CSV table of C-alpha atoms in Angstrom, one decimal:
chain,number,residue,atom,x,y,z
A,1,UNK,CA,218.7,296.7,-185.7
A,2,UNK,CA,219.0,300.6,-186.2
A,3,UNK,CA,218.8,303.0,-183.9
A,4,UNK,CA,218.2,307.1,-183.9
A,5,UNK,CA,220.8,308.7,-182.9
A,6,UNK,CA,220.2,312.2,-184.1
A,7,UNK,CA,220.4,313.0,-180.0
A,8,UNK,CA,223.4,315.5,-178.7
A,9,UNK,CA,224.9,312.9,-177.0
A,10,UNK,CA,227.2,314.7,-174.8
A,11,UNK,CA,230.4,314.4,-172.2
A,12,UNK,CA,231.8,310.9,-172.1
A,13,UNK,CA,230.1,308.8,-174.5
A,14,UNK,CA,229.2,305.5,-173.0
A,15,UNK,CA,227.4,302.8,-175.3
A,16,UNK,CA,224.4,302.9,-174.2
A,17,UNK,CA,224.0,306.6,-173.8
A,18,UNK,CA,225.0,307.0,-177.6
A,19,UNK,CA,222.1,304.0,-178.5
A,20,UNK,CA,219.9,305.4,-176.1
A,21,UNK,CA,219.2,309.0,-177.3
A,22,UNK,CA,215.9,309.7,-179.1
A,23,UNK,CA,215.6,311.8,-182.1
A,24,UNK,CA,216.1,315.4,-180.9
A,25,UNK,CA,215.4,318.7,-183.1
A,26,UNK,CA,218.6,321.1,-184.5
A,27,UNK,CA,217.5,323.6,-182.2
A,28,UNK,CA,217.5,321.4,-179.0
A,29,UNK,CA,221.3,320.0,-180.1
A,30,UNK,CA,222.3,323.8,-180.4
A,31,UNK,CA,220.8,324.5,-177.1
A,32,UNK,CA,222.3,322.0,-175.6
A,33,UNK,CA,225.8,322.8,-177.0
A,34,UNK,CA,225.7,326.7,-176.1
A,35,UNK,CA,225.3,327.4,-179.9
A,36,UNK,CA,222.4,330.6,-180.7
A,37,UNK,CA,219.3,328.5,-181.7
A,38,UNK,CA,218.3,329.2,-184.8
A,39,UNK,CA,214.6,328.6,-185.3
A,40,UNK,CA,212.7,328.5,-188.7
A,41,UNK,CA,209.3,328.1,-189.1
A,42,UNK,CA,209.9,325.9,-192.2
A,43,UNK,CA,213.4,324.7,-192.6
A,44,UNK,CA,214.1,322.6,-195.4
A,45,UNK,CA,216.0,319.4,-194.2
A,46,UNK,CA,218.7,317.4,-196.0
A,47,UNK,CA,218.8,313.8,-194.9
A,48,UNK,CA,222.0,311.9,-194.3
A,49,UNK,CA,221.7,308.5,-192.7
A,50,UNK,CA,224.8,306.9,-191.3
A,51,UNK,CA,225.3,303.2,-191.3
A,52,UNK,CA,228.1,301.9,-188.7
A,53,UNK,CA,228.3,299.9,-185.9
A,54,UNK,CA,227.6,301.2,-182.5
A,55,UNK,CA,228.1,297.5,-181.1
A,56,UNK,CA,230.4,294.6,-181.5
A,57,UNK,CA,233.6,293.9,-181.9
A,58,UNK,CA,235.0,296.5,-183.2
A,59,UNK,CA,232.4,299.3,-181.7
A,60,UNK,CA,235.1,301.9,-181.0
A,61,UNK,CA,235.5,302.3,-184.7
A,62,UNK,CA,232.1,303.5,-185.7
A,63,UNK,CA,230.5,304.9,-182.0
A,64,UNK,CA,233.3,307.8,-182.4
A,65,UNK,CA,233.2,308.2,-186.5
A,66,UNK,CA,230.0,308.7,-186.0
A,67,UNK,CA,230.1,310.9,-183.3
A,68,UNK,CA,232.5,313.0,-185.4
A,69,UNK,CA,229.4,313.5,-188.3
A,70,UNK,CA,227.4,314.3,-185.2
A,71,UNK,CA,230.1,317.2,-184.0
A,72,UNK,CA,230.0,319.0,-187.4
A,73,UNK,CA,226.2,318.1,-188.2
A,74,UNK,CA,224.9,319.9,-185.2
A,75,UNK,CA,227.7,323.1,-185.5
A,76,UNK,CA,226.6,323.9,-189.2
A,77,UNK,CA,223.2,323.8,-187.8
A,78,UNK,CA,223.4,326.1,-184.8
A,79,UNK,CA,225.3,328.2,-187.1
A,80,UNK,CA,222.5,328.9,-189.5
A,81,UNK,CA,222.5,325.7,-191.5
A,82,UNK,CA,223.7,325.1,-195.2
A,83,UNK,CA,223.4,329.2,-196.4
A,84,UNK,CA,223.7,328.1,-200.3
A,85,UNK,CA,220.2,326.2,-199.1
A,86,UNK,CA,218.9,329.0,-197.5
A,87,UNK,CA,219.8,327.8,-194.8
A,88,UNK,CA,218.6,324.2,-194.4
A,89,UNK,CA,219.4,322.3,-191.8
A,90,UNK,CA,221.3,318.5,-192.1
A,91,UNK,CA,218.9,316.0,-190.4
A,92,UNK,CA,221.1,313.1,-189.5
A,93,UNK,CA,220.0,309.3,-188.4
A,94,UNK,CA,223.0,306.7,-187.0
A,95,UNK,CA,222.3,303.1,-187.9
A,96,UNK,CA,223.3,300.5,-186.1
A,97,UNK,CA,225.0,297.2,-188.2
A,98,UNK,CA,226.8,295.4,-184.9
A,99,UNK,CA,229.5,294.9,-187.5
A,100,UNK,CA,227.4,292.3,-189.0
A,101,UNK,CA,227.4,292.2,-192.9
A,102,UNK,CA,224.1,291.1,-193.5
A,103,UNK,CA,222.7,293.5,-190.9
A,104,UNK,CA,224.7,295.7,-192.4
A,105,UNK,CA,223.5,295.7,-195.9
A,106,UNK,CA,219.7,295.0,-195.0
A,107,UNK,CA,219.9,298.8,-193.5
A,108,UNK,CA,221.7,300.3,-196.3
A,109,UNK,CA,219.3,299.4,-198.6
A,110,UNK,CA,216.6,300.7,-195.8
A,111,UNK,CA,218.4,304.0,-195.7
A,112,UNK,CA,218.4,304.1,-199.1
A,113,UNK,CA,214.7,303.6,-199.4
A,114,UNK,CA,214.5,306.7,-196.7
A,115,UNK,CA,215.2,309.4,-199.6
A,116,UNK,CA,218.7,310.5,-198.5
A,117,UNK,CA,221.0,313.6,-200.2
A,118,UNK,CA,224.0,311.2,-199.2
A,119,UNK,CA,224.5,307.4,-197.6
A,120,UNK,CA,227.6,307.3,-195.2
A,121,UNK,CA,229.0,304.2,-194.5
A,122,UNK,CA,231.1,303.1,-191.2
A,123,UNK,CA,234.0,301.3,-190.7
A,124,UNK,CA,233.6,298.2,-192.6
A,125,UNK,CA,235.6,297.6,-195.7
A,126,UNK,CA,233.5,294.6,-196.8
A,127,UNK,CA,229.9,296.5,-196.4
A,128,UNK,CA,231.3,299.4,-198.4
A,129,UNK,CA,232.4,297.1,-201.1
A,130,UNK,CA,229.5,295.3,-201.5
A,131,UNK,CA,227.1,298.3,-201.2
A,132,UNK,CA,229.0,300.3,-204.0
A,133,UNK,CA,227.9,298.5,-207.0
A,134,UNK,CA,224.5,298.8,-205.5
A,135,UNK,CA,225.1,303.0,-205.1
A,136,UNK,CA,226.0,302.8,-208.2
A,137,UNK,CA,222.8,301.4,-209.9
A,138,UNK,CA,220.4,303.4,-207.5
A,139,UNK,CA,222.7,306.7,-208.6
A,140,UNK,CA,223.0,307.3,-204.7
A,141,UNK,CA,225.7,309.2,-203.2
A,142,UNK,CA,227.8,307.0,-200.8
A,143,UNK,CA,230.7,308.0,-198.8
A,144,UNK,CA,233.0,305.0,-197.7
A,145,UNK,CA,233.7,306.6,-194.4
A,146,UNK,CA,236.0,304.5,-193.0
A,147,UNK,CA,236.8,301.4,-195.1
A,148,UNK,CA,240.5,300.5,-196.4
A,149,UNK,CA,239.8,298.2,-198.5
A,150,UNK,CA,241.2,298.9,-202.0
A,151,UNK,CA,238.9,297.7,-204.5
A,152,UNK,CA,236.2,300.2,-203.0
A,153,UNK,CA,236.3,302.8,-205.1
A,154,UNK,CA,236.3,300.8,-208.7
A,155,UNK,CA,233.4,299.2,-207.4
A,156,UNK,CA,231.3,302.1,-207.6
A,157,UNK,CA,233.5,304.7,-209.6
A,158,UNK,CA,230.8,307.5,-210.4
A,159,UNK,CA,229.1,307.2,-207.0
A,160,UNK,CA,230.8,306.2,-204.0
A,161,UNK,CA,233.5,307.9,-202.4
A,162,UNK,CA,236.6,306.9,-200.6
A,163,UNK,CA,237.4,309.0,-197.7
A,164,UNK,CA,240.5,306.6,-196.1
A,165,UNK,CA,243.2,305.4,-198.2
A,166,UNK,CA,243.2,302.2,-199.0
A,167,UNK,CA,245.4,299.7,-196.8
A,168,UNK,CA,248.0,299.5,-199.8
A,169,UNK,CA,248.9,303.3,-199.7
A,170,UNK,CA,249.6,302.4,-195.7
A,171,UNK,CA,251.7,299.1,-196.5
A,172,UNK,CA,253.4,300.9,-198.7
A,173,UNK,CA,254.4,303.7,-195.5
A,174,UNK,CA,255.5,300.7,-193.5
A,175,UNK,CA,257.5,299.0,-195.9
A,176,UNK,CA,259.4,302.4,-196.9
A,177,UNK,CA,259.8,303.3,-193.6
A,178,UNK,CA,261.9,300.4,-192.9
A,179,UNK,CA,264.3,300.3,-195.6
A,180,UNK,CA,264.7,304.2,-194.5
A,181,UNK,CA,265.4,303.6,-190.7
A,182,UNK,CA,267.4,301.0,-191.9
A,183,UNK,CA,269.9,303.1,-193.9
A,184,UNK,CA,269.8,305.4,-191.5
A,185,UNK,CA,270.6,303.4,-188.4
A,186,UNK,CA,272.5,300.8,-190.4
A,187,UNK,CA,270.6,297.7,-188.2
A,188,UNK,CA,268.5,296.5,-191.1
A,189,UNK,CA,266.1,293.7,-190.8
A,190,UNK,CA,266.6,290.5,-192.7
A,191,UNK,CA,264.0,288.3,-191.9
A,192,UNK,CA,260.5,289.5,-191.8
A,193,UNK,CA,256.9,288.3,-191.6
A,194,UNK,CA,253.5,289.3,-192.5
A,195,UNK,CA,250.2,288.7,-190.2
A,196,UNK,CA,246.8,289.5,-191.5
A,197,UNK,CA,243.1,288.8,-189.9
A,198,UNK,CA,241.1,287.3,-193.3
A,199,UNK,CA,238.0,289.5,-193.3
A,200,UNK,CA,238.5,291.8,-196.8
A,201,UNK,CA,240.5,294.3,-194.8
A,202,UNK,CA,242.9,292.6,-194.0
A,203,UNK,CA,243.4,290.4,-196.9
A,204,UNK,CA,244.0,293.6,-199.0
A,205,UNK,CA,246.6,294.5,-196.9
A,206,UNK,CA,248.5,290.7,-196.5
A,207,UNK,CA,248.0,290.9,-200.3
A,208,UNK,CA,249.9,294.6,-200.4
A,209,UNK,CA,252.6,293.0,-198.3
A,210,UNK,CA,253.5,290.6,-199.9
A,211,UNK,CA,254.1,292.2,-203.3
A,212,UNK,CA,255.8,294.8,-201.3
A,213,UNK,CA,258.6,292.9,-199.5
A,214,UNK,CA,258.7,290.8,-202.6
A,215,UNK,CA,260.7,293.5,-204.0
A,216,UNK,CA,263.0,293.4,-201.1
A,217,UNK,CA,265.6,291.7,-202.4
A,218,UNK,CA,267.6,291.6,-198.8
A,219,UNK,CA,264.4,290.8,-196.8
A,220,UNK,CA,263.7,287.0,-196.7
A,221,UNK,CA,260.0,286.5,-195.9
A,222,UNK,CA,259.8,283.8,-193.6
A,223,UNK,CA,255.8,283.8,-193.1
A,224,UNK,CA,252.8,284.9,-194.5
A,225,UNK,CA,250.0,283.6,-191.2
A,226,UNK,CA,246.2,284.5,-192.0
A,227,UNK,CA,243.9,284.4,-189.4
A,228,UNK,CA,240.2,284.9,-187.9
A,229,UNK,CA,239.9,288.0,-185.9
A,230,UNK,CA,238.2,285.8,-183.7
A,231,UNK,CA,241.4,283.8,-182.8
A,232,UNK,CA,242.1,283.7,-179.1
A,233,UNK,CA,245.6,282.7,-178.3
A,234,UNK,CA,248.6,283.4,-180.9
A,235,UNK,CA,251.5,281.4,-178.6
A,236,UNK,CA,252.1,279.1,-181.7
A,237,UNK,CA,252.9,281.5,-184.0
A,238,UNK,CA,254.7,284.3,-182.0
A,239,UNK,CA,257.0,281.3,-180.8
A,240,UNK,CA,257.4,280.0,-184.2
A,241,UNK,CA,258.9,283.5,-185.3
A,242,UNK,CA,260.7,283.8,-182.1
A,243,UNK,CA,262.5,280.7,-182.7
A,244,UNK,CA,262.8,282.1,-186.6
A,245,UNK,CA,264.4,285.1,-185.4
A,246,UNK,CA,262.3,287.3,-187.2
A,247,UNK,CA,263.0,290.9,-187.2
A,248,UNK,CA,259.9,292.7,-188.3
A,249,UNK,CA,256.5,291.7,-188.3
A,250,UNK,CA,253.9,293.8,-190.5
A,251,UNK,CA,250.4,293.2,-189.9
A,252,UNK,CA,246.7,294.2,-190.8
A,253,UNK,CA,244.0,294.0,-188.1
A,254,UNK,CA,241.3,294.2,-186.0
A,255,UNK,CA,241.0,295.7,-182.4
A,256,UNK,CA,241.2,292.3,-179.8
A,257,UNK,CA,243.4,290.7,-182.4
A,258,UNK,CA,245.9,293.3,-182.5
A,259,UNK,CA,245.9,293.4,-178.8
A,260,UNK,CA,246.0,289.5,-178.1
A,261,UNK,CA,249.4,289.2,-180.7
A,262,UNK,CA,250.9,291.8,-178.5
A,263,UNK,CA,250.1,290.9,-175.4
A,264,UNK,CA,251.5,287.5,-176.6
A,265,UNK,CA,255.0,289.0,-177.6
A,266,UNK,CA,255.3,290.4,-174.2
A,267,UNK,CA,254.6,287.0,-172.1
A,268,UNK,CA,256.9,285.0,-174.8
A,269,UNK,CA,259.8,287.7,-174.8
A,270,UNK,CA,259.6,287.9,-178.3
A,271,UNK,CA,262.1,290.7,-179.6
A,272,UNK,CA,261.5,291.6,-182.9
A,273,UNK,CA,263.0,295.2,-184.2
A,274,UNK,CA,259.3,296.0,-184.7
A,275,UNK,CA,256.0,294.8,-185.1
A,276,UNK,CA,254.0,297.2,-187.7
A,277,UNK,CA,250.2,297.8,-187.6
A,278,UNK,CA,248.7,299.3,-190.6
A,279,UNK,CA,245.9,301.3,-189.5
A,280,UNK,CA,243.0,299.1,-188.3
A,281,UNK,CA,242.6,297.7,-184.5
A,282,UNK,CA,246.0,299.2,-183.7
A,283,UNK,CA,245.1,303.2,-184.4
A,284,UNK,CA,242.6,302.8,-181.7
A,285,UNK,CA,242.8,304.6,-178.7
A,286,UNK,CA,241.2,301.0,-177.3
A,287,UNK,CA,244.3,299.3,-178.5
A,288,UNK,CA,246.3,302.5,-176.4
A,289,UNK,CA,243.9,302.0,-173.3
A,290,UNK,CA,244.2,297.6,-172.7
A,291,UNK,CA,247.6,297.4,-173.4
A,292,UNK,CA,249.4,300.7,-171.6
A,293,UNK,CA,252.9,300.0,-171.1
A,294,UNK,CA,252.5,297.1,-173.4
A,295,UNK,CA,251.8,299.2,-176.3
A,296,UNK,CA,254.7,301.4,-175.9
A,297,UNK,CA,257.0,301.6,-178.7
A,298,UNK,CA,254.6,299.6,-181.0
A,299,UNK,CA,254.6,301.5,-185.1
A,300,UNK,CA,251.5,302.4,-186.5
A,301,UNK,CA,251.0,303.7,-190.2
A,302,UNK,CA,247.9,306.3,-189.3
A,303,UNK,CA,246.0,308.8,-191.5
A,304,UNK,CA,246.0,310.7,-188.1
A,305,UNK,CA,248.9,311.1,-185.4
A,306,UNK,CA,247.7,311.8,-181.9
A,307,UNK,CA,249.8,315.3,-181.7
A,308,UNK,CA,248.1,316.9,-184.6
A,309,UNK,CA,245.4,317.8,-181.8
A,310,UNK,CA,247.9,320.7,-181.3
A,311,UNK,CA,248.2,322.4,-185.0
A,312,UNK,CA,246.7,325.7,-184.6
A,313,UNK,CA,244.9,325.0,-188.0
A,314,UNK,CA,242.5,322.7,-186.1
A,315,UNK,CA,243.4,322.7,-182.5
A,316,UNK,CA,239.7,324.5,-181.7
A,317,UNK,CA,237.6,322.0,-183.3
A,318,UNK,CA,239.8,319.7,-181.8
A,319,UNK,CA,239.5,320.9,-178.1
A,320,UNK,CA,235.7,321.6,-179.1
A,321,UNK,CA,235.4,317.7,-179.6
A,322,UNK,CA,237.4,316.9,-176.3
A,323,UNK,CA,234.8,319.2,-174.5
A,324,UNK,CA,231.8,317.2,-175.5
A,325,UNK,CA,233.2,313.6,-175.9
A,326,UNK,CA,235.9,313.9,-173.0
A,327,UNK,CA,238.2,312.1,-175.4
A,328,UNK,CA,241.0,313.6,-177.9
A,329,UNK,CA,240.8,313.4,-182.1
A,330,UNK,CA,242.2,310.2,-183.0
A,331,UNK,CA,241.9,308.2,-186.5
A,332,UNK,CA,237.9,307.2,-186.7
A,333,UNK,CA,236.8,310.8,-184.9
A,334,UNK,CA,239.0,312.7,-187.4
A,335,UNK,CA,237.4,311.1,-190.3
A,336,UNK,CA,234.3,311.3,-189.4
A,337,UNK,CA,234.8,315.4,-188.5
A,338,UNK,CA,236.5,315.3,-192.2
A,339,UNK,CA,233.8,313.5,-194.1
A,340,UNK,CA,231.3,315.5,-192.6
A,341,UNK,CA,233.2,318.5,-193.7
A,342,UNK,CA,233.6,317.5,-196.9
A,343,UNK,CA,229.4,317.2,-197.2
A,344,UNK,CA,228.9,320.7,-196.2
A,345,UNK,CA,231.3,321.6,-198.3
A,346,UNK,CA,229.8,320.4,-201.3
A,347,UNK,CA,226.5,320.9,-200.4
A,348,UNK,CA,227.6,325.0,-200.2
A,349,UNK,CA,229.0,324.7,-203.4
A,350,UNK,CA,226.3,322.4,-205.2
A,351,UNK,CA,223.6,324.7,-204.1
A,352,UNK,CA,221.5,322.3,-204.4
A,353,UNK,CA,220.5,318.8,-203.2
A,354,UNK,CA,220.4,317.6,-206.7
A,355,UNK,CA,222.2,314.1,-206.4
A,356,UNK,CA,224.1,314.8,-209.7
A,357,UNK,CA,224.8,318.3,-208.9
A,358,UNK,CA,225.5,317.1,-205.6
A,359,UNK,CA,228.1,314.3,-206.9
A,360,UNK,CA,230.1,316.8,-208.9
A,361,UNK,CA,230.4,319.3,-206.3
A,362,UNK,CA,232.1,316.1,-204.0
A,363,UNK,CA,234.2,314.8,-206.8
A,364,UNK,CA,235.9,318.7,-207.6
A,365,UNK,CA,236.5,318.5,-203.8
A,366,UNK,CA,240.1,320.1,-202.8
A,367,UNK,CA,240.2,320.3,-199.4
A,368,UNK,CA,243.1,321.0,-197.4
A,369,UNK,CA,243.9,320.8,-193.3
A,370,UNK,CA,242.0,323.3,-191.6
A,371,UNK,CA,239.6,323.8,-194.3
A,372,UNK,CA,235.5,323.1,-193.9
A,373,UNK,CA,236.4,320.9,-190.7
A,374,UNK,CA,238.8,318.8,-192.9
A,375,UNK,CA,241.1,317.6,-189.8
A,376,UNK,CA,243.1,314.9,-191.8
A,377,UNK,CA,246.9,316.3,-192.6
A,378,UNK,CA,246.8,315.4,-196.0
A,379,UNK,CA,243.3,316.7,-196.9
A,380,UNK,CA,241.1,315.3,-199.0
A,381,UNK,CA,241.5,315.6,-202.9
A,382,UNK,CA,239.5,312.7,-204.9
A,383,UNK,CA,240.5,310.9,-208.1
A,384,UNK,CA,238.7,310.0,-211.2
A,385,UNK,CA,237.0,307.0,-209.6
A,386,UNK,CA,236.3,308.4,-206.0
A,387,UNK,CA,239.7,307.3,-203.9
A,388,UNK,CA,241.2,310.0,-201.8
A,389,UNK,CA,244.1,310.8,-203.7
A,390,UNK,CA,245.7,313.2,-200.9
A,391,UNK,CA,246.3,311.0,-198.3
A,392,UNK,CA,249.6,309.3,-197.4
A,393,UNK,CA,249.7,308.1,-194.3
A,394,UNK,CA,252.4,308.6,-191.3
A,395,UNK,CA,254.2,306.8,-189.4
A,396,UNK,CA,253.3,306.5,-186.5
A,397,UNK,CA,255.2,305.3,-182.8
A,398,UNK,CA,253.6,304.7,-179.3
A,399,UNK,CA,256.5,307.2,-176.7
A,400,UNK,CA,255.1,307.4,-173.6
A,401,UNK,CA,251.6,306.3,-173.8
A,402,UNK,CA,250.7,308.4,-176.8
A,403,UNK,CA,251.4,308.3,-180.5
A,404,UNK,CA,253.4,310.5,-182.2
A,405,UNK,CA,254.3,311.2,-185.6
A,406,UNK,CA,258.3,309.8,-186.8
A,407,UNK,CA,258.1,309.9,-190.0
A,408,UNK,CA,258.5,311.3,-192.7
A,409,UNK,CA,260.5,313.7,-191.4
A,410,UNK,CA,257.8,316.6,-193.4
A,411,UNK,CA,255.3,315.3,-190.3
A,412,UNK,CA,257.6,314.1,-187.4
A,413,UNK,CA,257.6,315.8,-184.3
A,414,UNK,CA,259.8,313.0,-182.3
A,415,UNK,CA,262.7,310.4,-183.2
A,416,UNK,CA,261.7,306.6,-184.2
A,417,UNK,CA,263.1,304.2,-181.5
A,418,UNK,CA,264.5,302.1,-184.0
A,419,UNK,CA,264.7,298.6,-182.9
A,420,UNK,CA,262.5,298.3,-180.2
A,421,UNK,CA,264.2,297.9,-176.9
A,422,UNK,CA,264.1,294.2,-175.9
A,423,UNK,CA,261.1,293.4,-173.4
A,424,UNK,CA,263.6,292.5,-170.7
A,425,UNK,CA,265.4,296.0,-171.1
A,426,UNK,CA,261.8,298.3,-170.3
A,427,UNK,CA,261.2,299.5,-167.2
């Protein structure tokens, strides 16, 4: 199924308004937005489709990346287009895979046919690896917008590119931010144990935990658990580590998954020092929204912390986004408002939509916060095969219904609450 989505899909973006809209012209978008309308009687167009999914499971992911391609799309339009181009305008289409993989890849390979200057890719980790060798053979430009998984990159090295770090870069965050809060508080964790949904995705990041705490020598790992994302109930193994006494549990995950494990913790008063999402279902303002109170104090490695919205570097595109979506950056809007700035930028560089002038132009990208729409804190800076070499991650902690930045203290605006307080101590 795909649908056009090329419509200004304004205000609070309910489902079936963003499947809904009907192809709409530049101008009418601008119009719409407040933006001058720029009218040309022949403007060249550069065609981007975007494959993601609008429905399913995990729908929050790719409705608001795509939504942030949409944001920058339309503003370099009203604003005159690509100038390099004299001024040609980005014409772009939103696919719809409902998270299926062979959905999924049947429209790739449609969008592919549809003569595009770049493919952009959604959320999943498994379509973007699969899809890469095929980018690669067709010499098509494809941006892994979303996907963590780590073998991405190499799987495509001259042609796709890797927008999100990959899940080991994050694992990494988690595992060093516990043997720091640990020296610093002096209550270190001695039993810990890893949970991981068994899509690609996850399974790149069980796999980055385990030869991470492997080198732990004072950590015992008492569990490695791998699971469906479609798994309902998780009583059996929360109370197996609550009877195990484990002390921290790092996981990678989907949306309903992460939310069912804690949700589970809470009923079975299980009191670790911290449970640790890696990206994923838990940096989803979704996860934030079903589990309120719940959620509090949970730690999350993200590529973006909720109070960036506030650095004056971006804080306009990021109160132009609340304006029209009625919802603040978070981690799949701000990398879809970076990827699409990383397009235009390259495309003003390239001057030209030659796909191997265009490619180069990507691959010299060195793109800081604040700079072509590039909302990410690290930037974005690719290597030799096409991984976004600036990005870090942050830790992440949920204070008072929000997430905030706790470390490293370079990004932190507010202290980790290191252990969690037991469940029978909140309010």
């Amino acid at each position: 199924m795909d649908h056009d989505s090329t419509s200004p899909t304004l205000g609070p973006v309910s489902r079936r308004r963003f499947l809904g809209g009907a192809i709409a012209t530049a101008g009418t978008a601008a119009a719409t937005l407040g933006f001058p309308v720029v009218r040309r009687a022949a403007a060249a167009e550069i065609f981007i489709p975007i494959v993601t999914g609008l429905t399913g499971p995990s729908a929050d992911w790719g409705i608001h990346l795509s939504q942030g391609y949409q944001l920058v799309f339309d503003e370099v339009n009203a604003r005159g287009g690509i100038k390099s181009l004299g001024g040609a305008t980005i014409r772009y289409q939103v696919f719809d895979s409902e998270f299926k993989h062979d959905v999924e890849q049947k429209l790739l390979r449609k969008a592919m046919s549809m003569n595009p200057v770049v493919i952009v890719a959604g959320a999943s980790s498994q379509g973007n690896l699969v899809f890469a060798p095929v980018a690669e053979k067709e010499e098509v430009i494809h941006i892994a917008a979303l996907g963590l998984g780590t073998d991405i990159p190499a799987a495509g090295p001259r042609w796709t590119f890797q927008m999100n770090a990959g899940v080991d870069v994050l694992c990494n965050v988690a595992v060093e931010f516990v043997g720091a809060i640990a020296g610093e508080t002096g209550k270190a964790p001695r039993r810990v144990a890893i949970m991981f949904e068994d899509s690609y995705f996850g399974k790149s990041g069980g796999d980055a935990y385990k030869v991470l705490v492997a080198k732990q020598s004072a950590w015992e790992l008492v569990d490695t658990y791998s699971y469906s994302a479609k798994q309902q109930d998780f009583s059996t193994i929360i109370a197996k580590y609550k009877a195990a006494k484990v002390d921290v549990v790092f996981q990678a995950n989907y949306v309903q998954d992460s939310i069912l494990i804690m949700r589970t913790a809470e009923t079975l008063r299980f009191n670790p020092m911290a449970i640790i999402g890696a990206a994923g279902g838990s940096d989803t303002l979704e996860f934030l929204k079903q589990l309120g109170k719940t959620a509090e104090y949970f730690f999350n490695v993200a590529i973006f912390p909720g109070n960036l919205n506030q650095n004056p570097k971006i804080k306009p595109l990021a109160d132009k986004y609340e304006a029209r979506y009625k919802r603040p950056l978070f981690q799949a809007n701000s990398m879809g408002i970076t990827g699409a700035g990383v397009i235009v930028d390259a495309l003003e560089r390239a001057g030209s939509t030659d796909k191997y002038k265009l490619r180069d132009a990507i691959a010299k990208t060195n793109l800081k916060l604040g700079d072509s729409y590039v909302v990410n804190p690290d930037g974005v800076r690719f290597g030799e095969i096409g991984k976004n070499m600036a990005i870090r991650g942050i830790m992440t902690q949920v204070l008072q219904g929000d997430r905030f930045a706790v470390w490293p203290k370079q990004y932190s605006v507010k202290s980790p609450v290191w252990p969690w307080p037991a469940w029978e101590a909140r309010a």
